[in-house]
mmCIF file of C-alpha atoms in Angstrom:
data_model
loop_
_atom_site.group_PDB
_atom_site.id
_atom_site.type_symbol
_atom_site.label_atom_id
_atom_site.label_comp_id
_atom_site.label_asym_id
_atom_site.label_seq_id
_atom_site.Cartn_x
_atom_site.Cartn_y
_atom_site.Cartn_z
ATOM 1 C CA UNK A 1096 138.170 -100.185 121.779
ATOM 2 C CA UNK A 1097 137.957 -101.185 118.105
ATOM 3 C CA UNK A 1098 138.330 -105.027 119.517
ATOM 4 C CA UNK A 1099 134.868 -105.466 121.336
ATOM 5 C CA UNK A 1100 131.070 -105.257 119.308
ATOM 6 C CA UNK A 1101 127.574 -105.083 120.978
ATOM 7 C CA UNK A 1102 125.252 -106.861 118.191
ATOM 8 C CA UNK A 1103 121.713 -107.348 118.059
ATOM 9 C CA UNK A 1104 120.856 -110.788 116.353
ATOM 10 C CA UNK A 1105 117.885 -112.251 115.194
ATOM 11 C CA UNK A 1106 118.435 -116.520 115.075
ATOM 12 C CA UNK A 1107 116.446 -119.569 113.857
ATOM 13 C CA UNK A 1108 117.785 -123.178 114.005
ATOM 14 C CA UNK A 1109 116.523 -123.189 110.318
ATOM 15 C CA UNK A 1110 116.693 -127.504 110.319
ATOM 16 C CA UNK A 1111 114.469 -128.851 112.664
ATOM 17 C CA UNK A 1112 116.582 -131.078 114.741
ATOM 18 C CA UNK A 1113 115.771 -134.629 116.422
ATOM 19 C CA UNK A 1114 115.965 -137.077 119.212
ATOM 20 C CA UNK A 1115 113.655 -138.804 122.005
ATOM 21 C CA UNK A 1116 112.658 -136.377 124.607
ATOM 22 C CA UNK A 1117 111.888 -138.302 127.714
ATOM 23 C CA UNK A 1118 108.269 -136.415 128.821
ATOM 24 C CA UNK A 1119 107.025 -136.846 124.983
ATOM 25 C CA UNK A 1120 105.512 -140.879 124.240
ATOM 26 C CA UNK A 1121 107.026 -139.938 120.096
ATOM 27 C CA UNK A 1122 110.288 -139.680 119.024
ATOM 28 C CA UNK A 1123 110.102 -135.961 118.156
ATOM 29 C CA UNK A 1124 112.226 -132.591 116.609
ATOM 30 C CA UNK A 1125 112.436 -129.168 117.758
ATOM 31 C CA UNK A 1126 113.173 -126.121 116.137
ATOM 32 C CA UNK A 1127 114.569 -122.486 117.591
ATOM 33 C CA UNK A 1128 113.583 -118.525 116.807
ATOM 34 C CA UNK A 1129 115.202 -115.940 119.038
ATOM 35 C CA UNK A 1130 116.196 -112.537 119.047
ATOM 36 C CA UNK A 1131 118.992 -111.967 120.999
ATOM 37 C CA UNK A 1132 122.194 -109.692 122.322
ATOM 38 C CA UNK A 1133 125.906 -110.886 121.918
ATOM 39 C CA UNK A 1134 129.123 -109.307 123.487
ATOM 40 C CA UNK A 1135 131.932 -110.290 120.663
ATOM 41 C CA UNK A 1136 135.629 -109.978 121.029
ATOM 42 C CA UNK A 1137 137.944 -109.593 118.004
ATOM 43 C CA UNK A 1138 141.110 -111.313 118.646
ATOM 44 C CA UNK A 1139 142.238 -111.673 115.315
ATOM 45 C CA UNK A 1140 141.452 -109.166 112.118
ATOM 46 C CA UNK A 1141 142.916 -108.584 108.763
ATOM 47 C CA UNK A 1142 141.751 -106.748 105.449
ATOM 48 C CA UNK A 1143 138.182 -108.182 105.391
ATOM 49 C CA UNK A 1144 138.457 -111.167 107.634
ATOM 50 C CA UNK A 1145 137.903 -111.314 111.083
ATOM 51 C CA UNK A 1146 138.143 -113.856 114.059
ATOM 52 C CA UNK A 1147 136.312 -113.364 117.169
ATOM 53 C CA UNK A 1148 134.492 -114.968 120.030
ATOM 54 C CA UNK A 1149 131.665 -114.315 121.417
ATOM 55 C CA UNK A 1150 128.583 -114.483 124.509
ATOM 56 C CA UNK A 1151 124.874 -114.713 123.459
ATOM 57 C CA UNK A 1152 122.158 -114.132 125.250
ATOM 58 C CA UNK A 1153 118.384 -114.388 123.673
ATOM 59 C CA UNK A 1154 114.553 -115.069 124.278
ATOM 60 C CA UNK A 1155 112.071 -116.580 121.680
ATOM 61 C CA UNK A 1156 110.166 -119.697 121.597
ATOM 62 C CA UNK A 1157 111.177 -123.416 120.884
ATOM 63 C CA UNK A 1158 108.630 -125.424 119.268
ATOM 64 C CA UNK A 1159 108.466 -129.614 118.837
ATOM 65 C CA UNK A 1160 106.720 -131.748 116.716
ATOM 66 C CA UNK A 1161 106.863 -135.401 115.902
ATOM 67 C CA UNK A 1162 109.147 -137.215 113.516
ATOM 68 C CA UNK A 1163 106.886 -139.472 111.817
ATOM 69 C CA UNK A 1164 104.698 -136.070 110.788
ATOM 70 C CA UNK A 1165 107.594 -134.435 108.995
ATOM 71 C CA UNK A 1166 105.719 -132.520 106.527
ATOM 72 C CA UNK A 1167 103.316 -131.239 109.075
ATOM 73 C CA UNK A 1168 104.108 -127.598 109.258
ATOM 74 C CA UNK A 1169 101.753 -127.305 112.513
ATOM 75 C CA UNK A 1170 103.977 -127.749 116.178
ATOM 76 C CA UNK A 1171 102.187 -129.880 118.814
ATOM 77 C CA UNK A 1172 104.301 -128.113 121.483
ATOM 78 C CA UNK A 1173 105.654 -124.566 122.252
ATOM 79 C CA UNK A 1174 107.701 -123.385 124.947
ATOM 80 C CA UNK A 1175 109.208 -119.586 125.417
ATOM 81 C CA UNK A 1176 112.872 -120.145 126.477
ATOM 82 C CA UNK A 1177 116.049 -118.580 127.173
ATOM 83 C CA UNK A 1178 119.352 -119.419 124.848
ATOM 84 C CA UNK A 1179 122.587 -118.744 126.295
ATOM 85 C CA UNK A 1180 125.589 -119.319 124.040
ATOM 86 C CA UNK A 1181 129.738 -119.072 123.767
ATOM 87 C CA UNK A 1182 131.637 -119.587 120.622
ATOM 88 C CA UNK A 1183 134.084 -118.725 117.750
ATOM 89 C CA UNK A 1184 133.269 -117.448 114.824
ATOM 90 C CA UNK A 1185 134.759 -116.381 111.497
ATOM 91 C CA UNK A 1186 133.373 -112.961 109.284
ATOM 92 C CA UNK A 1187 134.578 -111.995 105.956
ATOM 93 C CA UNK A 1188 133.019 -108.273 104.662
ATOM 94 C CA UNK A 1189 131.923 -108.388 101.115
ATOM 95 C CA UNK A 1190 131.608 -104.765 101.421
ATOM 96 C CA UNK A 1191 131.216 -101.982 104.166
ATOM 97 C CA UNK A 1192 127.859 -102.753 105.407
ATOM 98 C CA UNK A 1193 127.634 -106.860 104.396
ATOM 99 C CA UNK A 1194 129.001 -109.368 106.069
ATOM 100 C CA UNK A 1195 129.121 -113.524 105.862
ATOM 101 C CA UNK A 1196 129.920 -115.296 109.267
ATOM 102 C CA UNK A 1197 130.313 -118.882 110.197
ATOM 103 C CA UNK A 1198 131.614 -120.278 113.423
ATOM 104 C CA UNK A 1199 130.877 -122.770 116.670
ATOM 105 C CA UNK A 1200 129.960 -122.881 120.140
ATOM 106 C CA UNK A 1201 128.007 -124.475 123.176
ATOM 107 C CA UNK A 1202 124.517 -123.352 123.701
ATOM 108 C CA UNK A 1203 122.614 -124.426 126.995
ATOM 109 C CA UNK A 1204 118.931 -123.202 127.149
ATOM 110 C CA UNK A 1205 117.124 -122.299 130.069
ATOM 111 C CA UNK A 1206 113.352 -123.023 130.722
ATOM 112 C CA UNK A 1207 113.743 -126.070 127.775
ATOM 113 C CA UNK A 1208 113.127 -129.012 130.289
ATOM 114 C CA UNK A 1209 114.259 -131.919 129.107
ATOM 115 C CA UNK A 1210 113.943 -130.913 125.546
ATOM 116 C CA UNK A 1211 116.900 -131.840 123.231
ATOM 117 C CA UNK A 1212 117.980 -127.972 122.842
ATOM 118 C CA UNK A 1213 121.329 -127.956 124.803
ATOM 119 C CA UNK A 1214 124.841 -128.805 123.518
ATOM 120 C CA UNK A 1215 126.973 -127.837 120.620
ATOM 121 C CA UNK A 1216 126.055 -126.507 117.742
ATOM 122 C CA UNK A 1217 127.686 -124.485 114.063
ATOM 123 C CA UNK A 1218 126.256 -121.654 112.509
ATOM 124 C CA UNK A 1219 126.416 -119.322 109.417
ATOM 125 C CA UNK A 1220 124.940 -116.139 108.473
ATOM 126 C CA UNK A 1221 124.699 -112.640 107.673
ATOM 127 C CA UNK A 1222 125.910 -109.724 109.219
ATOM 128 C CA UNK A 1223 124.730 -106.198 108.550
ATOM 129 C CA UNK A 1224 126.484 -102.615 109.992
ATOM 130 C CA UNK A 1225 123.038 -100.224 109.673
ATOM 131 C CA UNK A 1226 124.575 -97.175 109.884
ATOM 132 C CA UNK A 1227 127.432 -98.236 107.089
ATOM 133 C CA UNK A 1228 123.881 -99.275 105.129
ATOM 134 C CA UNK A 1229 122.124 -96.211 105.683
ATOM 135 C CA UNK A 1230 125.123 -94.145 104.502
ATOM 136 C CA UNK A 1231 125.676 -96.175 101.103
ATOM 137 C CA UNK A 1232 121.418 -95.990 100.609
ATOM 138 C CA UNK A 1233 121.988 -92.027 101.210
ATOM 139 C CA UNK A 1234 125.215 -92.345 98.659
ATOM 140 C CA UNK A 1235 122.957 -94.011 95.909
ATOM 141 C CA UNK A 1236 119.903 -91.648 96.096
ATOM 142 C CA UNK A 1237 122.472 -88.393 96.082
ATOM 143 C CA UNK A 1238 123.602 -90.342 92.814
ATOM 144 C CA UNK A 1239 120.343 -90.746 91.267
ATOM 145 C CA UNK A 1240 119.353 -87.227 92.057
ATOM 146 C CA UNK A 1241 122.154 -86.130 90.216
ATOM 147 C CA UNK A 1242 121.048 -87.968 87.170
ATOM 148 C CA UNK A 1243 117.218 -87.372 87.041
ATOM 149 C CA UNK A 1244 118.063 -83.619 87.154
ATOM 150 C CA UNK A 1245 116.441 -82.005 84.242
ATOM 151 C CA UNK A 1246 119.392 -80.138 81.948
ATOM 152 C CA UNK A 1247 118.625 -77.022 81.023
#
């Protein structure tokens, strides 16, 4: 029904995050990019807002590099992994097609070893309906036409 949403995501842990990881002699950070597939469940929806929660599944690469080189841009490790995630999360539509979202969950990472990826985590972002885009693109250049019409 109207209650359940397939959703193709594209995710970075945008901060890199930090604590020892046993295998690595530094004290080091790691940072997140996946694409990914999520299964969401509206349980609760009103006007613009809705609540729902959700199961993530994605593949992209985690990458580490030392603390005390903070500026360097450069990872000194790189691993492909797995994210699996559950939460709850919030979305508010500032129109048809746009969309804010924040919410929470637990994400546990397969193929990380004993880097510091699993556990809980909160996220915000951006949500985008591409066919509800594609129809108000269509809307604007039927509009325009209209107006860069010659009169005669």
């Amino acid at each position: 029904g109207n209650n359940s949403k397939h959703v193709v995501t594209i995710n970075s842990t945008v901060l890199w995050v930090g604590r020892d990881a046993e295998h690595f002699s530094e004290v080091s950070e790691v940072r997140m990019n996946f694409v990914g597939f999520s299964e969401e469940f509206v349980f609760w929806r009103k006007n613009y807002l809705s609540f729902s929660t959700y199961l993530h599944i994605g593949v992209g690469k985690a990458n580490m590099r030392p603390i005390n080189e903070a500026l360097q841009t450069t990872p000194y490790a790189s691993v492909w992994v797995l994210p699996t995630e559950a939460g709850i999360q919030s979305e508010y539509f500032l129109n048809r097609w746009l969309s804010v979202r924040g919410g929470f969950g637990y994400r546990y990472v397969f193929n990380s070893g004993d880097w510091p990826l699993h556990g809980m985590y909160a996220k915000i972002g951006a949500g985008i309906k591409i066919k509800e885009l594609m129809v108000t693109i269509n809307q604007i250049r039927q509009i325009t036409n209209t107006f860069s019409r010659p009169c005669l």
